[in-house]
Coordinates of C-alpha atoms and ligand atoms in Angstrom, one line a residue:
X1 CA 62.0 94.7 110.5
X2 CA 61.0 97.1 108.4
X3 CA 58.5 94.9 106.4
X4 CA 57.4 93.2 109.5
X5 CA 56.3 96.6 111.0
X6 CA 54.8 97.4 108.0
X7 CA 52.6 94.3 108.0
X8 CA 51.4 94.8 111.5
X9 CA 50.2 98.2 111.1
X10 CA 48.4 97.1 107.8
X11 CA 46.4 94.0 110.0
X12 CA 46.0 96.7 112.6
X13 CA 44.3 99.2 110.5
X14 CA 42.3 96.9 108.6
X15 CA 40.5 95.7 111.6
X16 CA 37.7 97.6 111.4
X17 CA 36.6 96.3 108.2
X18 CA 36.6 92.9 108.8
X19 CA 37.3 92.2 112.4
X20 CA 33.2 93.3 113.9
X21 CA 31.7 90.8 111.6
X22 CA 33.5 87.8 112.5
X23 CA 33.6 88.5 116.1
X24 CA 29.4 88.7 116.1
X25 CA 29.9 85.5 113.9
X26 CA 31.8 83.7 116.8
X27 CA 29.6 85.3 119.3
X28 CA 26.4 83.5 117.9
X29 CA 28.0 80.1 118.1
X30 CA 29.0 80.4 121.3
X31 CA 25.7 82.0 122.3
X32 CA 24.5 78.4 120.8
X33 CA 26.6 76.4 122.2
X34 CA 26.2 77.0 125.8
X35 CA 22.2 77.6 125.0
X36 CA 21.7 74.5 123.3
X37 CA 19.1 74.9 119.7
X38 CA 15.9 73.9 121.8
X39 CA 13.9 76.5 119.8
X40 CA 11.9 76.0 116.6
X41 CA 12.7 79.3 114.3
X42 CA 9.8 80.4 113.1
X43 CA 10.1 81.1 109.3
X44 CA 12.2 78.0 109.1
X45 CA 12.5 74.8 108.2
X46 CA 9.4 72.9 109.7
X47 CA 7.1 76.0 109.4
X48 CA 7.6 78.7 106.7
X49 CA 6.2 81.8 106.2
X50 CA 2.7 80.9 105.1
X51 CA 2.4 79.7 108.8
X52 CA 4.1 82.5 110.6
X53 CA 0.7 84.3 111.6
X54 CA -1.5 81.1 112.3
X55 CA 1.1 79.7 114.6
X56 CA 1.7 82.6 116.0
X57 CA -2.3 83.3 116.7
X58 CA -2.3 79.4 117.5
X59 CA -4.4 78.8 121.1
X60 CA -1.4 76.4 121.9
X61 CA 1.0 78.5 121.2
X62 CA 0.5 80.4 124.3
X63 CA 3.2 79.6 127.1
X64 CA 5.3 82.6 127.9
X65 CA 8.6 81.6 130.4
X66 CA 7.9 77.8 131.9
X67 CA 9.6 75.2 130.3
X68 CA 12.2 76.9 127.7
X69 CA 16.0 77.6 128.5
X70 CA 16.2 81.0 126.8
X71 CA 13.2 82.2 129.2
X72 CA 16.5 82.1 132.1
X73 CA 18.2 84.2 130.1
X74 CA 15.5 86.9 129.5
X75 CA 14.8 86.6 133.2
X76 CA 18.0 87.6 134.2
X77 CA 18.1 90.9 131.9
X78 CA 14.9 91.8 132.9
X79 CA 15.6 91.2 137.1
X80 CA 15.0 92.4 139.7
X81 CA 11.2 90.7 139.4
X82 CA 10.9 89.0 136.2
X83 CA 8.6 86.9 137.9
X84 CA 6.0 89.8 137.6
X85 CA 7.1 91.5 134.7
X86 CA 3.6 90.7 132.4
X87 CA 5.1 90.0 129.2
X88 CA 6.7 86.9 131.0
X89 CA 3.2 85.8 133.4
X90 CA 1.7 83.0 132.4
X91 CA -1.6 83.1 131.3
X92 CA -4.0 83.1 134.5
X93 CA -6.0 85.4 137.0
X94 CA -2.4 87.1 137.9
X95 CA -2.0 87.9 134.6
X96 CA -5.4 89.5 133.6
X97 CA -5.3 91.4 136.4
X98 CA -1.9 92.9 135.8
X99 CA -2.8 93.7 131.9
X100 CA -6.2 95.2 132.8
X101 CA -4.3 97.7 134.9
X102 CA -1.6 98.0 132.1
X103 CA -4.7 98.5 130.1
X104 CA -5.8 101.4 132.3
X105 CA -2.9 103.2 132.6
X106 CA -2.1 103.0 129.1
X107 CA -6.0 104.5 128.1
X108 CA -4.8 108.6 127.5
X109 CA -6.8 110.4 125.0
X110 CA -4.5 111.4 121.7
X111 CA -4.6 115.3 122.6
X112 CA -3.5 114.2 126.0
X113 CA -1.0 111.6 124.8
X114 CA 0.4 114.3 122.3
X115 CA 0.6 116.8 124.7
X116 CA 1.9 114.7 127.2
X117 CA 5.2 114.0 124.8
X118 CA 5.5 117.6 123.8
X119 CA 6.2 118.2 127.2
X120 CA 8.5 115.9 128.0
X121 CA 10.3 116.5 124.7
X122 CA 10.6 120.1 125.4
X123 CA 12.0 119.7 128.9
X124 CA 14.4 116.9 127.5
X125 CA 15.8 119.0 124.3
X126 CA 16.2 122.0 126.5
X127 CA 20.3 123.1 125.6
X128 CA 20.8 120.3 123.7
X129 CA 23.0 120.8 119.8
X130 CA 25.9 119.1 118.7
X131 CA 27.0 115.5 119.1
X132 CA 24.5 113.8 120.6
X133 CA 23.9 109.5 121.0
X134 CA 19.9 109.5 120.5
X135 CA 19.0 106.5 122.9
X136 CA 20.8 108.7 125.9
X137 CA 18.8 112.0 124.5
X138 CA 15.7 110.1 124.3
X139 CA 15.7 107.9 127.9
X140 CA 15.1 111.0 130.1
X141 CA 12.3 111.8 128.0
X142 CA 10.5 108.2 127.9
X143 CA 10.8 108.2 131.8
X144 CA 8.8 111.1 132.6
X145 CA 6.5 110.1 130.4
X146 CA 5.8 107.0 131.5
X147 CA 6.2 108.6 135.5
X148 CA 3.5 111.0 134.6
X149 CA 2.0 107.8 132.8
X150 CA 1.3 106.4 136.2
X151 CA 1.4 108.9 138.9
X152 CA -0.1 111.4 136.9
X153 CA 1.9 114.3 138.4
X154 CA 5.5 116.0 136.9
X155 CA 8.5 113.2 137.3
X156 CA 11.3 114.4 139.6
X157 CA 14.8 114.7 138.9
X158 CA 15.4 111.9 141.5
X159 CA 12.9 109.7 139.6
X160 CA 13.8 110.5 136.3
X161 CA 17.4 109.4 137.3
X162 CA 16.7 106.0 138.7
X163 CA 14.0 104.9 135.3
X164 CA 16.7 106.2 132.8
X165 CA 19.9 104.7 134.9
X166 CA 17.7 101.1 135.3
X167 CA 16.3 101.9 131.6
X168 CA 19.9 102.2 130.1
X169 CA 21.4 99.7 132.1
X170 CA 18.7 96.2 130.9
X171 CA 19.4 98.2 127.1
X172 CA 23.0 97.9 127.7
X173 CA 23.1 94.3 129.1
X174 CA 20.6 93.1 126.6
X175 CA 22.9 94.1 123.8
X176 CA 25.8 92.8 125.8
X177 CA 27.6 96.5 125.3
X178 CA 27.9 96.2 129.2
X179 CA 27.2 93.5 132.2
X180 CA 23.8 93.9 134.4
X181 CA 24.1 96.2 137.7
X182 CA 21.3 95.1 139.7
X183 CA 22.1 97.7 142.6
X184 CA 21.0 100.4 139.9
X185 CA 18.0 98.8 139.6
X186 CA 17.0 97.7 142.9
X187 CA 17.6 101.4 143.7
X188 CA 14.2 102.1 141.4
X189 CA 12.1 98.8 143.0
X190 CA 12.7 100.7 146.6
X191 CA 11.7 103.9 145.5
X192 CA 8.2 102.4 143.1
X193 CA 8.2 100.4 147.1
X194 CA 7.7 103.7 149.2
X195 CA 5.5 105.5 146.2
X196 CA 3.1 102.6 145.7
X197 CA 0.4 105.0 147.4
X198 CA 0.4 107.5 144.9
X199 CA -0.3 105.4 141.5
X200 CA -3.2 107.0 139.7
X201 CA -5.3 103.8 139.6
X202 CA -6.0 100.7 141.9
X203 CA -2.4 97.9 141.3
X204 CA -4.1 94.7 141.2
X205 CA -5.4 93.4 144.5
X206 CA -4.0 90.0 146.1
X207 CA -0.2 91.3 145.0
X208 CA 1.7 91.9 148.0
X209 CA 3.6 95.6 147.4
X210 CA 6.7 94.3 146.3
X211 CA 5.4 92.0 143.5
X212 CA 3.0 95.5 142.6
X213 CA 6.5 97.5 142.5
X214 CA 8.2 94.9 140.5
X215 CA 5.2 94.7 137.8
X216 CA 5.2 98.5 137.6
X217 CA 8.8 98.3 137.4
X218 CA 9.0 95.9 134.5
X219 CA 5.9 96.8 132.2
X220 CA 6.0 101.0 133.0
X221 CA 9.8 101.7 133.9
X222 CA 12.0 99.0 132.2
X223 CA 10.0 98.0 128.8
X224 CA 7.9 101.0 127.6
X225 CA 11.1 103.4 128.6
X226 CA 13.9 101.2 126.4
X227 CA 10.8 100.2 123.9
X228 CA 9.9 104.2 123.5
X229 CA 14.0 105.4 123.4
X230 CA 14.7 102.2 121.0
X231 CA 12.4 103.2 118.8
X232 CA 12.8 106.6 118.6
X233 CA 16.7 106.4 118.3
X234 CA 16.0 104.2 115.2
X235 CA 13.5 106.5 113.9
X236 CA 15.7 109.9 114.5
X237 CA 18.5 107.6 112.8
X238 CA 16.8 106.9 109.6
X239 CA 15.8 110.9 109.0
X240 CA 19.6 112.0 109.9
X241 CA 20.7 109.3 107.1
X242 CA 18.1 110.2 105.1
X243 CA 18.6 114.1 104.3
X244 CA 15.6 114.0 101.4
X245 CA 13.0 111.6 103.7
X246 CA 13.8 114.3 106.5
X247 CA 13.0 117.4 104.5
X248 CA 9.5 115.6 103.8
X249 CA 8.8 114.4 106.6
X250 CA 9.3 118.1 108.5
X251 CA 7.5 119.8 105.8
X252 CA 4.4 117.1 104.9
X253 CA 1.8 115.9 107.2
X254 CA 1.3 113.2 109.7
X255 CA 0.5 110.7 106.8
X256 CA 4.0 110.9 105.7
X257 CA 5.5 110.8 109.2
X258 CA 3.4 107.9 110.1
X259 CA 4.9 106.1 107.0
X260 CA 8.4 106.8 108.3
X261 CA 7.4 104.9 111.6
X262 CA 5.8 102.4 109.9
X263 CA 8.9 101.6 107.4
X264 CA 11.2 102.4 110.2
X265 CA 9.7 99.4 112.4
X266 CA 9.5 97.0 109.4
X267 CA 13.0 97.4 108.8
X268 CA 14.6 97.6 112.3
X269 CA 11.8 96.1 114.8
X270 CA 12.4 96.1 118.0
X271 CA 11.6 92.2 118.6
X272 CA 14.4 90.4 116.9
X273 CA 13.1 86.9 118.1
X274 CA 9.7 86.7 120.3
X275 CA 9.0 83.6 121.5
X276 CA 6.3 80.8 122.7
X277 CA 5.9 77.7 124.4
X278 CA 3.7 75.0 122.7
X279 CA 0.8 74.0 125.9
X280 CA -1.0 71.3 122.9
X281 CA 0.3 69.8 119.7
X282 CA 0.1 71.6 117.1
X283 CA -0.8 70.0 113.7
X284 CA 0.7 72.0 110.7
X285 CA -0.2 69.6 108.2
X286 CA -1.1 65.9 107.6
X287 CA 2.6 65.3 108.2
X288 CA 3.6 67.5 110.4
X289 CA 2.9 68.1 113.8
X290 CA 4.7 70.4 116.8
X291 CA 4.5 68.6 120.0
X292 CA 3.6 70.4 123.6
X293 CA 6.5 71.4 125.4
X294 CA 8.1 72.9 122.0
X295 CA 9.5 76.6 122.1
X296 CA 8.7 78.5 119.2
X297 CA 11.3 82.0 118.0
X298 CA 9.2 83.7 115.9
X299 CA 11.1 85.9 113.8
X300 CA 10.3 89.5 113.2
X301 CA 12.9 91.1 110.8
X302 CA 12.7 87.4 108.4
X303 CA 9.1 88.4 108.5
X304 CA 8.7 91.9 107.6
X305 CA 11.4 90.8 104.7
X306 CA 9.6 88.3 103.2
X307 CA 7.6 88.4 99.8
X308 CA 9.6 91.6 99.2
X309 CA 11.4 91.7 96.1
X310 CA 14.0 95.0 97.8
X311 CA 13.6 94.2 101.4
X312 CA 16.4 95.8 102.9
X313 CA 15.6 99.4 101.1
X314 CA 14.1 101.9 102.9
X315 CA 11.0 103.3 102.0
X316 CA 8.4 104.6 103.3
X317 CA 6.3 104.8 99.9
X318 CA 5.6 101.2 100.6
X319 CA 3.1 102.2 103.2
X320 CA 1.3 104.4 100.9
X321 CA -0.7 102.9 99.1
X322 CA -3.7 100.1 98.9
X323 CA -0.6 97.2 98.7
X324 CA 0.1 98.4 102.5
X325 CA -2.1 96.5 103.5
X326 CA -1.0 93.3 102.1
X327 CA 2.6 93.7 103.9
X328 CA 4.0 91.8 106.5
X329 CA 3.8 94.1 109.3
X330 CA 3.7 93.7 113.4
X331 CA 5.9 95.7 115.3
X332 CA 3.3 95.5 118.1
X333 CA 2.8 91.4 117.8
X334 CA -0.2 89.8 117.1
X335 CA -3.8 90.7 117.7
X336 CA -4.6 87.2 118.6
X337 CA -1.9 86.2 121.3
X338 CA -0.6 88.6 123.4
X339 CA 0.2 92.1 121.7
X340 CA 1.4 95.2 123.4
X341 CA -0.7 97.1 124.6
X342 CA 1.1 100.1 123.6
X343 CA 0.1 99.6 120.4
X344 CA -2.4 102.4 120.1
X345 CA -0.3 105.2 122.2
X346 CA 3.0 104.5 121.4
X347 CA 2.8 105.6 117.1
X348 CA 0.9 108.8 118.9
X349 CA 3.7 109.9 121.6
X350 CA 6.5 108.9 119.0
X351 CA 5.2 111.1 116.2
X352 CA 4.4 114.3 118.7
X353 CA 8.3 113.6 119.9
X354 CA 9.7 113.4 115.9
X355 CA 7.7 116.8 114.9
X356 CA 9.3 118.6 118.0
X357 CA 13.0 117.7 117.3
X358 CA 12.2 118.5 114.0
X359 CA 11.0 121.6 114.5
X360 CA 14.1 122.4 116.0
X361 CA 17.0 120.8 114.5
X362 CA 18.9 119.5 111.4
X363 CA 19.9 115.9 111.7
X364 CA 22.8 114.2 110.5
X365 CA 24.4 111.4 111.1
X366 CA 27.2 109.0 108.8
X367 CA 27.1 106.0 111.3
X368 CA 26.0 102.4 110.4
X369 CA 22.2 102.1 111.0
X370 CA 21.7 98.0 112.1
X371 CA 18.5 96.9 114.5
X372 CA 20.5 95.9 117.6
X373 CA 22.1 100.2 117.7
X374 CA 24.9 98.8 120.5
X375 CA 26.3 102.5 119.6
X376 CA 23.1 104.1 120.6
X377 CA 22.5 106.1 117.8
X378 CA 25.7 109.1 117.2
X379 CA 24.0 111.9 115.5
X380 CA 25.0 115.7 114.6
X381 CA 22.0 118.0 115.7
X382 CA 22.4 121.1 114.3
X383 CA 19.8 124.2 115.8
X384 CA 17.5 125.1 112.5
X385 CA 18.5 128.7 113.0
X386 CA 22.2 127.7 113.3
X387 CA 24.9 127.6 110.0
X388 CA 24.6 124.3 108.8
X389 CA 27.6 122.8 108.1
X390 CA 27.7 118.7 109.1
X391 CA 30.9 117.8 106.6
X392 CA 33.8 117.5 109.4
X393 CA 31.5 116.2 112.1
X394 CA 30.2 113.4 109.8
X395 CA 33.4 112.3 109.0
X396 CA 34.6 112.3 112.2
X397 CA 31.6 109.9 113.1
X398 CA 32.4 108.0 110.3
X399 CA 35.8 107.0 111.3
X400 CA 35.1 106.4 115.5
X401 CA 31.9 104.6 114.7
X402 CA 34.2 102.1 112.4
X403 CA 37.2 101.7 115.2
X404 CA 34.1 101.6 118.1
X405 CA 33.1 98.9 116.4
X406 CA 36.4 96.8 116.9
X407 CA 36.1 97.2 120.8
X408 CA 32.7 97.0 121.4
X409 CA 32.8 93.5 119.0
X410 CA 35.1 92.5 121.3
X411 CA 33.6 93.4 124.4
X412 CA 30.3 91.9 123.2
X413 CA 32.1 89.1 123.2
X414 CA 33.2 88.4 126.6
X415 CA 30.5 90.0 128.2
X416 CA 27.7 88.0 126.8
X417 CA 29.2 85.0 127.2
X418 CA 29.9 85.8 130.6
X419 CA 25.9 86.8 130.7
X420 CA 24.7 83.7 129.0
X421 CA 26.9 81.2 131.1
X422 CA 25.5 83.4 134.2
X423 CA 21.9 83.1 133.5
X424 CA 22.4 79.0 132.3
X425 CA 23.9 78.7 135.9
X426 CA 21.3 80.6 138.0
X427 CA 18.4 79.6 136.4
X428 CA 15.8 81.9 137.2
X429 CA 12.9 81.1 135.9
X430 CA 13.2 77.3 136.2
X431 CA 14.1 77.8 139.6
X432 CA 10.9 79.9 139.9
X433 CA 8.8 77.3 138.3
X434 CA 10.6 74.4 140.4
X435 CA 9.8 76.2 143.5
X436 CA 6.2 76.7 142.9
X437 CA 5.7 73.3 142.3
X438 CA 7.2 72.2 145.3
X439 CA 5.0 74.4 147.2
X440 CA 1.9 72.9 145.6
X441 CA 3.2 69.7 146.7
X442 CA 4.0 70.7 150.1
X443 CA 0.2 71.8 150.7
X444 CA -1.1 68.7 148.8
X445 CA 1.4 66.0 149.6
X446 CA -1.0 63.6 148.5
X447 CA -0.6 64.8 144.7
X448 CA 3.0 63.6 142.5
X449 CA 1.5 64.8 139.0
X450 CA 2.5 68.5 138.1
X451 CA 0.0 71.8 137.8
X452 CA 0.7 74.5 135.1
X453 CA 1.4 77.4 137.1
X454 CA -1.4 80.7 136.9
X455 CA -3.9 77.8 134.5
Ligands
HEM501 C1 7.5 101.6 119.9 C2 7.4 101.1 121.1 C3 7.0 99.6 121.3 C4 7.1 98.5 120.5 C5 7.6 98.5 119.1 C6 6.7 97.4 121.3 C7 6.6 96.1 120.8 C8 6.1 95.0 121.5 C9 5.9 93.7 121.0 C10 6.2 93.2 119.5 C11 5.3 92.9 121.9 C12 4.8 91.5 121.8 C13 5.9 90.5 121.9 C14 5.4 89.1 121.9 O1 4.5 88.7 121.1 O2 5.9 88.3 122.7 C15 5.1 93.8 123.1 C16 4.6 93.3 124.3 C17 4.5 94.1 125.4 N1 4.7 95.5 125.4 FE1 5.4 96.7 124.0 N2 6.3 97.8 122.5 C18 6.5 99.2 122.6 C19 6.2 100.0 123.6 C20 5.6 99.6 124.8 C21 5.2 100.5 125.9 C22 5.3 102.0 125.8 C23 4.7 99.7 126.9 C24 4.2 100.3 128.2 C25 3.7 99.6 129.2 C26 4.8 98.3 126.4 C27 4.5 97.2 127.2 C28 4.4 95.9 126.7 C29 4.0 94.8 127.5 C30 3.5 94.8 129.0 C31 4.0 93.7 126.7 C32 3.6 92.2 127.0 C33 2.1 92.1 126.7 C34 1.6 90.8 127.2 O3 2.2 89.7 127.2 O4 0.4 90.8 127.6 N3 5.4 98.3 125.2 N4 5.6 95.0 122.8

């Protein structure tokens, strides 16, 4: 009995060491199994890494949502509205005018931009010391920036509330960590409804006001508040773990900061897989040839690892000098097809948010550091004027971010499959697709040949 007891509490206390790992294992196959292998990974087999950025700049390779199975399952994370959210419009008048006002909005000058972020950093950091999960600290902060973003006046607290509750909520779902609450969210679409009137800039004319809500909803209050937290968290992550890169980075200039994002979003970018569907063939070489119809997964992390001889090491050196250059390196996309258009503000607001919490705190942190963060970043912030001493609170972190693991493994399991097998069953996006052409045909009944939708 003895023995036997013995036994159990060994299995039980190894769990966190091997348990996590096979769990995500079994997670992926299911994950595959119920969504089928339609896609073509991009580095893979059929195209390698030399073809990663003309395939990705391809004119063909320009489809966003129609016609691929995983677009149902990006839909449903990103609902209410998907329909509208721009990075998932197909290309067409709807679209341009949607990213020329995303365009607009997005046009701050850098003092503005920088002051901007100081503002909302210093509001957000107000009290704060101790324990602290980063992507929590930082989605307050992302949504009144992005709320004086568009309404150009200060966010309040009721606002602030609904973009972080809807922001953490499409994090948490998308990383399976939790299921979707769509209440949460459509609490944010009614209020963008009855403020509509006080966007800084003309929405784009011919949306009716709940398709301009959802738009603002998806590109303003869902995407640039989890991109912005996401990326932040990662980036506070790597200078806690990093004691001596931290110490520089507070003390040197912008250059060296700037290399910290820049190695900080090679390492851990926020696209995992982005992907495409083929609207021509595509000939990749005398033998080869992708046919229309065809989803592409480009993947960033394989990319920004390849041709490096250290790839998982961080280092921001690497951005130093001429060889930069020569990296492979898009944590904004592609020039040519589709990029964000955040690309120029977001380094600007991130850095003027890293010097503040510098300025004010130590950071530590003894947690595992992986792209996904389903444990949101734990980190020890210690007041600059304050004793520092990190020792028993690091290894507390240490041991709960290990047994975390176990549950939340566990959890990820059985809630994404739950999410996955939801979203193959309601089918948003082919429905969406199914039902505009049905229209089309109900106004020409003449025609039996199908239109691309927004072309
Ligand atoms: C550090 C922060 C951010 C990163 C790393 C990031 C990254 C990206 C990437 C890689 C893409 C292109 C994906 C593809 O090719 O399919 C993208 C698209 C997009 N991003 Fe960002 N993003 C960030 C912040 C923002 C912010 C602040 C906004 C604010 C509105 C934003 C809005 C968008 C939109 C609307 C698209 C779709 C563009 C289109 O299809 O026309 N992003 N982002």
């Amino acid at each position: 009995m003895l023995i036997i007891s013995l036994v159990v509490l060994a299995v039980l206390a190894s769990l966190p060491w091997w348990l996590p790992a096979r769990v995500v294992a079994l997670r992926v196959r299911v994950f595959e199994r119920i969504n089928g292998d339609e896609g073509i990974p991009v580095p893979g087999d059929l195209a390698g890494v030399e073809h990663f950025g003309t395939l990705y700049a391809h004119p063909a390779a320009t489809g966003r949502s129609r016609g691929a199975a995983l677009s149902d399952l990006f839909w449903y994370w990103l609902s209410p509205g998907p329909e509208m959210h721009q990075e998932h419009l197909e290309a067409g008048d709807t679209y341009d005018a949607v990213a020329r006002v995303t365009r607009r909005l997005l046009a701050v000058r850098r003092t503005e931009a920088e002051e901007l972020a100081r503002r909302c950093a210093s509001r957000a950091l107000r009290d704060v010391r101790g324990l602290v999960r980063l992507r929590d600290l930082m989605m307050p902060l992302w949504a009144e920036f992005s709320y004086e973003l568009v309404f150009a006046e200060p966010c309040p607290r009721e606002a602030r509330d609904l973009i972080a509750g809807n922001a953490a909520d499409v994090s948490s779902a998308l990383k399976c960590t939790s299921l979707r609450h769509l209440g949460r969210r459509k609490r944010l679409t009614a209020y963008l409804l009855r403020n509509l009137h006080r966007v800084r800039v003309p929405l784009p004319e011919g949306l009716t006001a709940r398709e301009k809500a959802y738009y603002l909803h998806g590109a303003f209050f869902t995407t640039a508040v989890v991109q912005l937290s996401e990326a932040m968290a990662h980036l506070l992550l790597v200078l806690a773990r990093h004691p001596e890169v931290q110490e520089r980075a507070r003390t040197g200039d912008d250059r060296y900061l700037d290399q910290v994002i820049a190695e900080t979003m090679r390492l851990y970018p926020l696209f995992g897989i982005a992907h495409r569907i083929t609207t021509g063939d595509i000939a990749l070489d005398e033998r080869t040839t992708i046919p229309a119809g065809s989803v592409l997964c480009f993947n960033y992390p394989a990319f920004h690892r390849a041709g490096l001889a250290d790839p998982d090491r961080f280092d921001p050196d690497r951005f130093a000098g001429p060889g930069a250059k020569d990296l492979n390196h898009i944590p904004f996309g592609v020039a040519a097809n589709r990029p964000c258009p955040a690309w120029r503000l977001a380094p600007i607001a991130m850095r003027a948010v890293a010097r503040e919490v510098l300025d004010r705190y130590v950071l530590d942190s003894s947690v595992s550091h992986t792209r996904s963060l389903p444990h949101r970043g734990p980190c020890l912030l210690t007041p600059r004027d304050a004793p520092h001493r990190p020792g028993p609170a690091l290894a507390y972190l240490r041991v709960r971010d290990r047994w975390e693991d176990v549950w939340r493994s566990l959890a990820q399991l059985v809630l994404g499959t739950y999410m996955v097998w939801d979203a193959r069953r309601l089918r948003l996006c082919e429905r969406h697709f199914e039902g505009s052409e049905a229209e089309k045909r109900y106004a020409h009944p003449g025609s039996t040949h199908s239109t691309r939708h927004g072309s």
